[in-house]
PDB file of C-alpha atoms in Angstrom:
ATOM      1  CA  UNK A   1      15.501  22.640  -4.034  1.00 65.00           C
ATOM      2  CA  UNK A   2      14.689  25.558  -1.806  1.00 73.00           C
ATOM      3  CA  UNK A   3      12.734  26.938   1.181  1.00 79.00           C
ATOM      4  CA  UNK A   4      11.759  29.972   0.697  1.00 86.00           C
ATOM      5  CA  UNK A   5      13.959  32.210   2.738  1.00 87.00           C
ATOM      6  CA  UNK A   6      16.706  29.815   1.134  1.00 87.00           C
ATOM      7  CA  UNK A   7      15.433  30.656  -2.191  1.00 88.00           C
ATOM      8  CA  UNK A   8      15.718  34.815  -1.407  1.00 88.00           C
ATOM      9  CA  UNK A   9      18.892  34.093   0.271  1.00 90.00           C
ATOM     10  CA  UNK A  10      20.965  32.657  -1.953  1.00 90.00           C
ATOM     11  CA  UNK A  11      19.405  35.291  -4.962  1.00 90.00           C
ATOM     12  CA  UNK A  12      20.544  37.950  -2.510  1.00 89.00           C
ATOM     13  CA  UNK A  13      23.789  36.705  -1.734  1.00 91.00           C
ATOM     14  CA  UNK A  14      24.494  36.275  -5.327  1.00 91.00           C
ATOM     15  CA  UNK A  15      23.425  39.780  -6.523  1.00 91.00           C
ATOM     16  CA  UNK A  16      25.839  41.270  -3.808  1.00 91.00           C
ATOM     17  CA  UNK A  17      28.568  39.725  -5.305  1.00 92.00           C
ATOM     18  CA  UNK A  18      27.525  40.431  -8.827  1.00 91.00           C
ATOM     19  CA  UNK A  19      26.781  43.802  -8.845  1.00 91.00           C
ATOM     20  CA  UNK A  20      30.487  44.097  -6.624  1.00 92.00           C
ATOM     21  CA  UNK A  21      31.799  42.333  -9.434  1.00 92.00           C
ATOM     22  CA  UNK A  22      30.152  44.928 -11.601  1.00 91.00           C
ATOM     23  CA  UNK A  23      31.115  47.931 -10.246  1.00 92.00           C
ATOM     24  CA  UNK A  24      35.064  47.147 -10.163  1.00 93.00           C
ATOM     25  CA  UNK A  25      34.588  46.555 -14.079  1.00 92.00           C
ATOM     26  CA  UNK A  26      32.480  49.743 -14.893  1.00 93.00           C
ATOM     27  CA  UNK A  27      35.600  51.456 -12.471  1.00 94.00           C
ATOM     28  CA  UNK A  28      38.182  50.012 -14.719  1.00 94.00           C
ATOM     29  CA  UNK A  29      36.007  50.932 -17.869  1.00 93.00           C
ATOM     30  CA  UNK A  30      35.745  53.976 -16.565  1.00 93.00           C
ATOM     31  CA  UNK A  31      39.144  54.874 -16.009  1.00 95.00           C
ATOM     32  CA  UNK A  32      40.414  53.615 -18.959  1.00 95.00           C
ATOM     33  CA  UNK A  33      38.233  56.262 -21.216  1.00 94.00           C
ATOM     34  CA  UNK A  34      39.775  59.008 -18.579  1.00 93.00           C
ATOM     35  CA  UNK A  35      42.939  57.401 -19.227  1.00 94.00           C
ATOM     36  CA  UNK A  36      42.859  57.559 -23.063  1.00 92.00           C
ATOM     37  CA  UNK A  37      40.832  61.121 -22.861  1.00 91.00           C
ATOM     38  CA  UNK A  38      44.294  62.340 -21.335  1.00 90.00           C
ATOM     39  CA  UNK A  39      46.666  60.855 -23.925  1.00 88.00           C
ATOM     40  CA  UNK A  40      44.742  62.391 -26.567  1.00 85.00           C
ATOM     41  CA  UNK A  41      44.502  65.651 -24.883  1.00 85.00           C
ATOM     42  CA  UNK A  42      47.767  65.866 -24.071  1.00 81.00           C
ATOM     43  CA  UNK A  43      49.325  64.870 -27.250  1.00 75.00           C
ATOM     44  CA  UNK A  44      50.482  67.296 -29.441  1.00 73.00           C
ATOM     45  CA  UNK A  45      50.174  66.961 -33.128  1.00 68.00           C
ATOM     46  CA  UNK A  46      52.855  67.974 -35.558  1.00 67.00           C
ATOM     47  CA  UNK A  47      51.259  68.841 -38.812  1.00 69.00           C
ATOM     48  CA  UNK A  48      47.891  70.865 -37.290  1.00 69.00           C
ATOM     49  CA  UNK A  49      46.917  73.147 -34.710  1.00 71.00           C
ATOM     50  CA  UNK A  50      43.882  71.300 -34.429  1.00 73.00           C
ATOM     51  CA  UNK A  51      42.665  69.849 -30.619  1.00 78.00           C
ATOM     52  CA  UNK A  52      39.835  67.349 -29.303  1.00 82.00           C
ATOM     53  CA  UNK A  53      37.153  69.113 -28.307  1.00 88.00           C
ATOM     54  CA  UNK A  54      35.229  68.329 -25.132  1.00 89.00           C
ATOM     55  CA  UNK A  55      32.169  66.810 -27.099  1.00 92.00           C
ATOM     56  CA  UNK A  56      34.494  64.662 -28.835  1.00 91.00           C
ATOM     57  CA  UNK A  57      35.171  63.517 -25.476  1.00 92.00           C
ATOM     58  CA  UNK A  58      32.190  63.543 -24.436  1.00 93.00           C
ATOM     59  CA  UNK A  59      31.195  61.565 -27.327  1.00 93.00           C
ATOM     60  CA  UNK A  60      34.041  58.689 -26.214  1.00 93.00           C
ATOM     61  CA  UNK A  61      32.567  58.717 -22.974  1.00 93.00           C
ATOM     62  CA  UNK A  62      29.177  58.240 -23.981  1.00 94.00           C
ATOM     63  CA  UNK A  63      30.111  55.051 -26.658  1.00 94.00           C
ATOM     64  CA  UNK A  64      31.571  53.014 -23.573  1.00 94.00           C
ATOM     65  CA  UNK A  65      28.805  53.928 -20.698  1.00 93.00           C
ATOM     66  CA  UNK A  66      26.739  52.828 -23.260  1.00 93.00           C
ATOM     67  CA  UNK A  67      27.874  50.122 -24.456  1.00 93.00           C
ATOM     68  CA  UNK A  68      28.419  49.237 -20.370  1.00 92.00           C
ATOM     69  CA  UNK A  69      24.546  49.755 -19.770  1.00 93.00           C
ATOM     70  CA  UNK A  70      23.889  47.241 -22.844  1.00 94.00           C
ATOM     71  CA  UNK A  71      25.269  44.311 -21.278  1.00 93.00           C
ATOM     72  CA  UNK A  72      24.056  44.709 -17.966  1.00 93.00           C
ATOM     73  CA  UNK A  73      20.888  45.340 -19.680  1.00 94.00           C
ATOM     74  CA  UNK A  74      21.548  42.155 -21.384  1.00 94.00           C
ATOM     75  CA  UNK A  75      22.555  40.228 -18.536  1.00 92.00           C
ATOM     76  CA  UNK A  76      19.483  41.571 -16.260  1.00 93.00           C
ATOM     77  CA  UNK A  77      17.077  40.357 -19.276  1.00 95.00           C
ATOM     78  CA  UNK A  78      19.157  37.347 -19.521  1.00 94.00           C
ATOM     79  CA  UNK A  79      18.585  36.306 -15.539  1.00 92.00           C
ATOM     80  CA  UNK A  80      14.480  36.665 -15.773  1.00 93.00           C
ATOM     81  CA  UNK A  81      14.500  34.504 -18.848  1.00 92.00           C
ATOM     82  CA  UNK A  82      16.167  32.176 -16.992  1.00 90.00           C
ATOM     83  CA  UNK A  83      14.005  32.065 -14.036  1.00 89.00           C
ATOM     84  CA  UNK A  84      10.952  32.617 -15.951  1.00 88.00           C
ATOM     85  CA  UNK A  85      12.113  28.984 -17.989  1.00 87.00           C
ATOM     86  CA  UNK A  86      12.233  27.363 -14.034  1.00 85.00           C
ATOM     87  CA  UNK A  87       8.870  28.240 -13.300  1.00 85.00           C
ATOM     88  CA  UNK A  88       6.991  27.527 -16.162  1.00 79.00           C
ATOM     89  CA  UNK A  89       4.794  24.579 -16.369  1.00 71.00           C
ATOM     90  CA  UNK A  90       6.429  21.347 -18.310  1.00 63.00           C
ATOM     91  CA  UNK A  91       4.708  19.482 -20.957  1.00 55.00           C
ATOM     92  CA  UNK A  92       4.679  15.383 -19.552  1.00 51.00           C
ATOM     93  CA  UNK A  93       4.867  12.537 -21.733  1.00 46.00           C
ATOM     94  CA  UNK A  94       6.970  11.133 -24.262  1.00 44.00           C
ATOM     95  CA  UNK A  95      10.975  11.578 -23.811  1.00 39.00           C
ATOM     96  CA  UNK A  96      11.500  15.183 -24.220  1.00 39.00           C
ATOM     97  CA  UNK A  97       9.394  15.856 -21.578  1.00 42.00           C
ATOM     98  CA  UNK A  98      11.243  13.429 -19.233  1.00 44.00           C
ATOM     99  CA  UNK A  99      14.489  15.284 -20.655  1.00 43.00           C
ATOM    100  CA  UNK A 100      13.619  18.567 -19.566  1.00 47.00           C
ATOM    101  CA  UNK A 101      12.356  17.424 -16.125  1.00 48.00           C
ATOM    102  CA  UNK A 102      15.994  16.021 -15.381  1.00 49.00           C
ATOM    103  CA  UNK A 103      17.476  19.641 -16.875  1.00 49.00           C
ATOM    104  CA  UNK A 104      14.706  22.096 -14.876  1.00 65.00           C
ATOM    105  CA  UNK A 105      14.184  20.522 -11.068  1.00 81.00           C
ATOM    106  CA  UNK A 106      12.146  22.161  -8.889  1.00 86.00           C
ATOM    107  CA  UNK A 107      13.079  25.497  -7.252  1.00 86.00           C
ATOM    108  CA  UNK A 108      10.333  24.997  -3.950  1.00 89.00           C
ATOM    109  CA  UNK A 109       8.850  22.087  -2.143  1.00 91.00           C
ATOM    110  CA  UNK A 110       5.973  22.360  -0.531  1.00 93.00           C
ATOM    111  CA  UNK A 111       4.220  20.601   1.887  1.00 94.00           C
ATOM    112  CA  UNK A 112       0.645  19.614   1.527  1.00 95.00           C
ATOM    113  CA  UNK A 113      -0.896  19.288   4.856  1.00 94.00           C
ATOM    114  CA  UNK A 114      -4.320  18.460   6.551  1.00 92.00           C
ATOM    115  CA  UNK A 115      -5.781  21.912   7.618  1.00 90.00           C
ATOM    116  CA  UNK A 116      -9.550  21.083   9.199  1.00 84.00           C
ATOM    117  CA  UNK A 117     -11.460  19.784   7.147  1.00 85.00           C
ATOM    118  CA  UNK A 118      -9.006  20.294   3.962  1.00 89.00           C
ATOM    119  CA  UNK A 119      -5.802  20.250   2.593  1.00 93.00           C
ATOM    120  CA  UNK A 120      -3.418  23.206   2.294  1.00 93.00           C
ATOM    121  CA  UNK A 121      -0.259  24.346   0.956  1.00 94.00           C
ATOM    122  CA  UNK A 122       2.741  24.987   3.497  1.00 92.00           C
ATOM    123  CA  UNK A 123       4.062  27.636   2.240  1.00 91.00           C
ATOM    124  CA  UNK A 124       1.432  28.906  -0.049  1.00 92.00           C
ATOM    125  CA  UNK A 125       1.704  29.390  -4.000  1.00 91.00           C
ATOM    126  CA  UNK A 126       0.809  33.005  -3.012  1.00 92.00           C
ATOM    127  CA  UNK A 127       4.273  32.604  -0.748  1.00 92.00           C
ATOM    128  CA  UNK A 128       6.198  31.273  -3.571  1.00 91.00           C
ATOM    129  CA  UNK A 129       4.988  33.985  -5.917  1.00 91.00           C
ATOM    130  CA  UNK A 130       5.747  36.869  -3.583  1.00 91.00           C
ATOM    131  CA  UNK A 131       9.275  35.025  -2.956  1.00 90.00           C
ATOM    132  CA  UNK A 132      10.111  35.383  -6.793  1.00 90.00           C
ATOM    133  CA  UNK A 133       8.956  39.089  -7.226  1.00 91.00           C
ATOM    134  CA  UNK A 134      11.174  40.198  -4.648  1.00 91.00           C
ATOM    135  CA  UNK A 135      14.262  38.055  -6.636  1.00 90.00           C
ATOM    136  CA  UNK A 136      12.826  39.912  -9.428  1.00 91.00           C
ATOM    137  CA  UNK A 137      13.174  43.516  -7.616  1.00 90.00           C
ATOM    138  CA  UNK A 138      16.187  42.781  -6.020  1.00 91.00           C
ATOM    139  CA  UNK A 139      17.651  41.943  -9.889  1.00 92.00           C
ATOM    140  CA  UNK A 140      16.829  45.365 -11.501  1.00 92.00           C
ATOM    141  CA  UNK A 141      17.703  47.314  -8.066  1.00 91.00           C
ATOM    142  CA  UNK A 142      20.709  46.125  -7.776  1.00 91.00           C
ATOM    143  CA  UNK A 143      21.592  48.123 -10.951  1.00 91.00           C
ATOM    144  CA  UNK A 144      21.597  51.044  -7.907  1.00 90.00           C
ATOM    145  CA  UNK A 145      24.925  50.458  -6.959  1.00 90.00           C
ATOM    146  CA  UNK A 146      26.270  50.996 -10.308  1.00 92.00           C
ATOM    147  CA  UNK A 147      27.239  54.754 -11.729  1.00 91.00           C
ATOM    148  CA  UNK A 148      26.286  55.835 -14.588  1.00 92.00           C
ATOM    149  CA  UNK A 149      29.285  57.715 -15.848  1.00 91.00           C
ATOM    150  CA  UNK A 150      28.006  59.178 -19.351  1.00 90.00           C
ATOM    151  CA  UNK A 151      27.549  62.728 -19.598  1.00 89.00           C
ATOM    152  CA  UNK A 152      23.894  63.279 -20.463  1.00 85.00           C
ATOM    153  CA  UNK A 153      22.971  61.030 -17.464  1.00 84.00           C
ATOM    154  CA  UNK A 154      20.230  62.521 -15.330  1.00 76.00           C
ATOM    155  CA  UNK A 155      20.956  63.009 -11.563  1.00 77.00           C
ATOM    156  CA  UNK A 156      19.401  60.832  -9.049  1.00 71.00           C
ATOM    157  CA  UNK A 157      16.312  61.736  -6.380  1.00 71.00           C
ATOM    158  CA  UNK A 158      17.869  64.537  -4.464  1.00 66.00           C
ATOM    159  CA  UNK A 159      20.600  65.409  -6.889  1.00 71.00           C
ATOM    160  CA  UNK A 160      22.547  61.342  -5.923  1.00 78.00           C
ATOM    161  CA  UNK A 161      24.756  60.579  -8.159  1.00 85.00           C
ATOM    162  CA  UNK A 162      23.316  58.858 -11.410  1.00 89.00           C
ATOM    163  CA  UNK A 163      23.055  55.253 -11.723  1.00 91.00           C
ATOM    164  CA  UNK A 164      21.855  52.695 -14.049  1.00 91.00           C
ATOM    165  CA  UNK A 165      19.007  51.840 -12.132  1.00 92.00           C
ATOM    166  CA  UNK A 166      17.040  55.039 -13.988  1.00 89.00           C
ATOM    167  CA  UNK A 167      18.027  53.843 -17.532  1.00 90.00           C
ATOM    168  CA  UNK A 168      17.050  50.023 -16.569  1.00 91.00           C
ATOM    169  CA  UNK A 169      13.479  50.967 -15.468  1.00 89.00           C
ATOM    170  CA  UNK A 170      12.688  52.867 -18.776  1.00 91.00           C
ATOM    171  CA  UNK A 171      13.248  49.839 -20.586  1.00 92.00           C
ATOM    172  CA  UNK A 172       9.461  48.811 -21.787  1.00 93.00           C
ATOM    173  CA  UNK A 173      11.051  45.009 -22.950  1.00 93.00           C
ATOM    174  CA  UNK A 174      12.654  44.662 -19.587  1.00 93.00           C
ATOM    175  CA  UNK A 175       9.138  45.926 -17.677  1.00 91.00           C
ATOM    176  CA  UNK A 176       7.123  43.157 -19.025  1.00 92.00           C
ATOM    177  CA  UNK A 177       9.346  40.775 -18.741  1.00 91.00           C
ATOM    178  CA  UNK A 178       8.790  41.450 -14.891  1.00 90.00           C
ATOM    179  CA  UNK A 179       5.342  41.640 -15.526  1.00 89.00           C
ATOM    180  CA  UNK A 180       5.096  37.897 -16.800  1.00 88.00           C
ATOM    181  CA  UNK A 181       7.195  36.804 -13.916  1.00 89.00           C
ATOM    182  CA  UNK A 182       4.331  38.617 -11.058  1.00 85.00           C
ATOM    183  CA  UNK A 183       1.783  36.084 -13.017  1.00 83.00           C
ATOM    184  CA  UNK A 184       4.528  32.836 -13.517  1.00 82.00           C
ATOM    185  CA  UNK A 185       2.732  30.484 -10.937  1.00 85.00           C
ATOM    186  CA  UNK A 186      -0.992  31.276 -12.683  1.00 84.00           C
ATOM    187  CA  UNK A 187      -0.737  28.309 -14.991  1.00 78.00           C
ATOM    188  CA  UNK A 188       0.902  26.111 -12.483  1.00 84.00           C
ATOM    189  CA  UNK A 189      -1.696  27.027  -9.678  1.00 88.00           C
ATOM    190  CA  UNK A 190      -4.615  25.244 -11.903  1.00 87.00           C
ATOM    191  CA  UNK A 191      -2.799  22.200 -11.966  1.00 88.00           C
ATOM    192  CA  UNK A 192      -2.283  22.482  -7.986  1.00 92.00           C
ATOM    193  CA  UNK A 193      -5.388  22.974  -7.125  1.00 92.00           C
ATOM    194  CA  UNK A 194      -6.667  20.174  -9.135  1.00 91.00           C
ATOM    195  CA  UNK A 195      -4.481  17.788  -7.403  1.00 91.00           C
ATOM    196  CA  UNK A 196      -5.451  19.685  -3.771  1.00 93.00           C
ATOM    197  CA  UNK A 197      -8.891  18.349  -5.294  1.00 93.00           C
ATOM    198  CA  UNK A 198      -7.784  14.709  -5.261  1.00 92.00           C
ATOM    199  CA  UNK A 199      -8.266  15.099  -1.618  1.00 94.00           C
ATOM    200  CA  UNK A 200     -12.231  16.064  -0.985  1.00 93.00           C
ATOM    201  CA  UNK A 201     -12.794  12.746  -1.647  1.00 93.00           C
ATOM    202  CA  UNK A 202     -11.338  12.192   1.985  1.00 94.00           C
ATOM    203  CA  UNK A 203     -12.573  14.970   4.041  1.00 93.00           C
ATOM    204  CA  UNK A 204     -15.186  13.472   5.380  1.00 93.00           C
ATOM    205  CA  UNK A 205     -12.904  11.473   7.655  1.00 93.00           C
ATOM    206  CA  UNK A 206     -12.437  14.772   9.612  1.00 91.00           C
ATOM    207  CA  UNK A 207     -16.208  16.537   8.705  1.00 91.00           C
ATOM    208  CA  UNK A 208     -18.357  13.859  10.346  1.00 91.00           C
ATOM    209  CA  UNK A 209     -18.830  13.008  13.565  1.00 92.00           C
ATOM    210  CA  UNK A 210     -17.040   9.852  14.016  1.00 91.00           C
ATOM    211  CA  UNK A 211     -18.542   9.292  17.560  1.00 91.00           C
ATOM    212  CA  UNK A 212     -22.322   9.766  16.067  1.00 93.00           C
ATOM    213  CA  UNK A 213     -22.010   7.775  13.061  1.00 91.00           C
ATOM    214  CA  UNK A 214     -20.440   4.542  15.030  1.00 90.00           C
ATOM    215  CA  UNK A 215     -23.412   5.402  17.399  1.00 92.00           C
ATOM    216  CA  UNK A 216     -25.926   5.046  14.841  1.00 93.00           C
ATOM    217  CA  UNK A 217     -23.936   1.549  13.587  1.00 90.00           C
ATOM    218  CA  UNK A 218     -24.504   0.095  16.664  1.00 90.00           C
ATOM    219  CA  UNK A 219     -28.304   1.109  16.939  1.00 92.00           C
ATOM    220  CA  UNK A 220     -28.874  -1.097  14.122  1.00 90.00           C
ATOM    221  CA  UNK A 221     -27.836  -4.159  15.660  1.00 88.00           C
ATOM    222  CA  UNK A 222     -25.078  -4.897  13.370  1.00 85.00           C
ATOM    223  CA  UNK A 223     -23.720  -8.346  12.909  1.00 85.00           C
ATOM    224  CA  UNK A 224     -20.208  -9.805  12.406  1.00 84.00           C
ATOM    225  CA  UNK A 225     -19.951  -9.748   9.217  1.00 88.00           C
ATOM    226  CA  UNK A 226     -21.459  -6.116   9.235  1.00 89.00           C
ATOM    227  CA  UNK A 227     -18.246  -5.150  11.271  1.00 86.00           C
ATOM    228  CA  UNK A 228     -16.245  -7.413   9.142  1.00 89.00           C
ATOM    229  CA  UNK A 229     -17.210  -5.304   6.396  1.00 92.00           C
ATOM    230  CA  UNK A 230     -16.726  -1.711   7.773  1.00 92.00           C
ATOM    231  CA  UNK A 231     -13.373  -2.800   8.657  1.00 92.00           C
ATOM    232  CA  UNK A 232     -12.382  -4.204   4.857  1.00 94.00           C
ATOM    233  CA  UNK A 233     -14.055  -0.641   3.507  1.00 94.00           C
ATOM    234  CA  UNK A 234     -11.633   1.248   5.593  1.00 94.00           C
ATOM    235  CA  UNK A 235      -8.601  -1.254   5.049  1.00 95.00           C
ATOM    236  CA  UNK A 236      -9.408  -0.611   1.353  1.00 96.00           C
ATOM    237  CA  UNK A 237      -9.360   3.461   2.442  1.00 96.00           C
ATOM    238  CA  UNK A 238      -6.147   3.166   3.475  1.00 96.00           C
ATOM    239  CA  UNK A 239      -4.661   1.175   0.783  1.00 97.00           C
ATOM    240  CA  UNK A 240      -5.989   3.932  -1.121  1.00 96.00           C
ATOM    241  CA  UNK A 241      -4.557   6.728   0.531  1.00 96.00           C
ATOM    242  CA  UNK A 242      -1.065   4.742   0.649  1.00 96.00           C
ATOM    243  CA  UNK A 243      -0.798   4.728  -3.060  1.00 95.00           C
ATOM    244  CA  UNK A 244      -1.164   8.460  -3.554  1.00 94.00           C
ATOM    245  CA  UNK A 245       2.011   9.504  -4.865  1.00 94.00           C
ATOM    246  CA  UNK A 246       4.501  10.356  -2.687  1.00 94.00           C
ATOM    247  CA  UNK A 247       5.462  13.726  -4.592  1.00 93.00           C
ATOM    248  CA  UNK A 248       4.158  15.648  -7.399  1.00 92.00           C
ATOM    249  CA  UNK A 249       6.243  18.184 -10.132  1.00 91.00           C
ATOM    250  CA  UNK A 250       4.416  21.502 -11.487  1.00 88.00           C
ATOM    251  CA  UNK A 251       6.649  23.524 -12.377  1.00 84.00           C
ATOM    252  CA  UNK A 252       8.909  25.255 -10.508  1.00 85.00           C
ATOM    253  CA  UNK A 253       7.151  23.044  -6.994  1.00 90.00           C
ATOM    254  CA  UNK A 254       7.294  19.895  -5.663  1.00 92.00           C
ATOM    255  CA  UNK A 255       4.354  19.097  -3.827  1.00 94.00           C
ATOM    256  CA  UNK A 256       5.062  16.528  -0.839  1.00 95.00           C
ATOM    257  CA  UNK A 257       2.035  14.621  -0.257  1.00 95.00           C
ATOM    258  CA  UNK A 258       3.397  12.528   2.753  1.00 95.00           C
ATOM    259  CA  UNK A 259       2.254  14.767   5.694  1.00 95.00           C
ATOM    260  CA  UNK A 260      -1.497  14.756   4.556  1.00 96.00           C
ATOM    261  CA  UNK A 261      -1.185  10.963   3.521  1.00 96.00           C
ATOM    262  CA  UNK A 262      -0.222  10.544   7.215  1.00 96.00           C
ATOM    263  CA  UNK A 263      -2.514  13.046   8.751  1.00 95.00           C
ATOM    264  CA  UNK A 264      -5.537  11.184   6.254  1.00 96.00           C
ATOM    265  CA  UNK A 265      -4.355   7.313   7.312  1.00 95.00           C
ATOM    266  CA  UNK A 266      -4.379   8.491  11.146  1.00 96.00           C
ATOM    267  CA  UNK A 267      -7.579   9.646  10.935  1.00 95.00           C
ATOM    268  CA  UNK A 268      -8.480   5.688   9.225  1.00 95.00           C
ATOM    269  CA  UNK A 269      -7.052   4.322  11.939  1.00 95.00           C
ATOM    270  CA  UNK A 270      -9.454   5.983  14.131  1.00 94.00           C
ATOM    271  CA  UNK A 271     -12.478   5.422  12.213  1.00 93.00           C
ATOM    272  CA  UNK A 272     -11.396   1.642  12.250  1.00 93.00           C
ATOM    273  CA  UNK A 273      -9.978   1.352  15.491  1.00 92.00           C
ATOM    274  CA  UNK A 274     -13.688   1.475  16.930  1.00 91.00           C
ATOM    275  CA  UNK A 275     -14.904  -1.303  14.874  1.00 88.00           C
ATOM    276  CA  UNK A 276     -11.867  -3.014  15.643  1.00 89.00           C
ATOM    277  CA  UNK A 277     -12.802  -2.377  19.262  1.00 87.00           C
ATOM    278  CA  UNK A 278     -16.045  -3.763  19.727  1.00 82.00           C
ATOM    279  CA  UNK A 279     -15.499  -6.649  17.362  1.00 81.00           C
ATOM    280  CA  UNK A 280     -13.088  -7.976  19.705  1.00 81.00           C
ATOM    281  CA  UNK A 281     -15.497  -7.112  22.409  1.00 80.00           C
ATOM    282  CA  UNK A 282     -18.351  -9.141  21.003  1.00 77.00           C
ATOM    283  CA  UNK A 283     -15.802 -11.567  20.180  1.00 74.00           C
ATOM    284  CA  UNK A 284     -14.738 -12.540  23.523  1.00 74.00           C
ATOM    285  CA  UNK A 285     -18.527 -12.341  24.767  1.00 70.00           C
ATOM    286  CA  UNK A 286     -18.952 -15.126  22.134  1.00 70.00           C
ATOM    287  CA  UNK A 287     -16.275 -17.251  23.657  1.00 73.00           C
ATOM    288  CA  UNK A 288     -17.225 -16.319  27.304  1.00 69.00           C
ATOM    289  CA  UNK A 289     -20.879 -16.489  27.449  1.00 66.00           C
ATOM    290  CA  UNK A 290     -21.992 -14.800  31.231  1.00 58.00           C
TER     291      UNK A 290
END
């Protein structure tokens, strides 16, 4: 699994060496049309006067960019299905579902922390999302770097050399598919936020005023076994909060629960610790009568 500037990282690192990898083979395409242009041209045939003509040529030249700009066109289109599959919410239950959660881990984890009086996301889903559009941009541009050597191809901004970024962005198939991927986490963030909601049922641990409310215990003139029982109510709190899973899988995240679980039993332990307190203090004015 990744951080996030892991994640864009490593899909940057690999696309440099791709699209190197790319360019020597659309060199050695290229000069091996140039190569067989000049045999034929320079051949001479026994039995007619005729030549190749230049749009013949042109013609050869055009069949091999194109079929060149097919396959990286296939392989771009290839690479978003592929992440698009990661990131797309998993059916649960029953054992195909537990199948393809062993084949698809998570790409992100993310922490879910205690953030005043609620619980966040650290990073954000809004993080993660802006982390896969730029894999997604970083994908098609790196179709920059590669010429496009046929001989109707249209000059670049400023009369640069043409490259197959121009005939990649045209492609209405491969413009939705990066469409999809700008919305991926939209089905995964209802399921996040639902579990985010688990946790309301604990915020008033940091909303009230723990100081006041003990304050207005005591004005009552509790007994024993009223602070006996305010302690087992937030014993039974914690056990609660203990048995929240440790992790959850939407996804392409993994939410980590275990900061907020410890940030939530802390806050217990406070609440409790001034029962605690001035049990033992009426205790030992029990057993040492003034």
């Amino acid at each position: 699994r990744f951080t996030i500037d892991r994640f864009i990282a490593a899909q940057e690192r690999h696309l440099r060496d791709a699209t190197q990898g790319l360019e020597r083979r659309s060199a050695e395409v290229r000069a091996a049309v140039e190569d067989f242009a000049d045999m034929v041209t320079g051949a001479r045939l026994a039995f007619t006067p005729l030549r190749v003509t230049d749009a013949a040529l042109d013609g050869l030249r055009s069949h091999y960019a194109r079929h060149l700009y097919r396959a990286i066109l296939g392989c771009t289109k290839a690479s978003l299905r592929a992440l698009q599959e990661r990131v797309k919410p998993r059916a649960t239950g029953g054992v195909l579902a537990a199948a393809a959660a062993r084949a698809h881990e998570p790409l992100f984890d993310l922490s879910v922390e205690q953030v005043a009086h609620s619980v966040a996301l650290a990073p954000s889903l809004e993080e993660v999302q802006m982390a896969l559009n730029r894999c997604c941009r970083a994908l098609i541009a790196a179709s920059r770097a590669i010429p496009d050597w046929a001989p109707d191809s249209l000059p670049g901004p400023e009369g640069a050399a043409p490259t197959i970024f121009r005939r990649l962005a045209a492609d209405k198939e491969l413009s939705v598919m990066v469409f999809r991927l700008a919305g991926s986490l939209e089905a995964s963030s209802r399921s996040v936020h639902r579990l985010l909601a688990a946790f309301d049922e604990f915020a008033w641990l940091t909303a009230e005023n723990r100081e006041a409310r003990f304050a207005a215990f005591l004005a009552a003139r509790p007994s024993l076994d009223a602070h006996e029982a305010e302690l087992r109510r937030y014993a039974d709190l914690d056990a609660e909060i203990a048995r929240v899973a440790p992790s959850h899988v939407v996804g392409a995240v993994r939410l980590d629960t275990a900061p907020v679980k410890q940030a939530l039993r802390a806050e217990v332990a406070r609440w409790s610790g001034q029962y605690a307190s001035h049990l033992h203090a009426m205790a030992r004015a029990a057993l040492h009568p003034t």
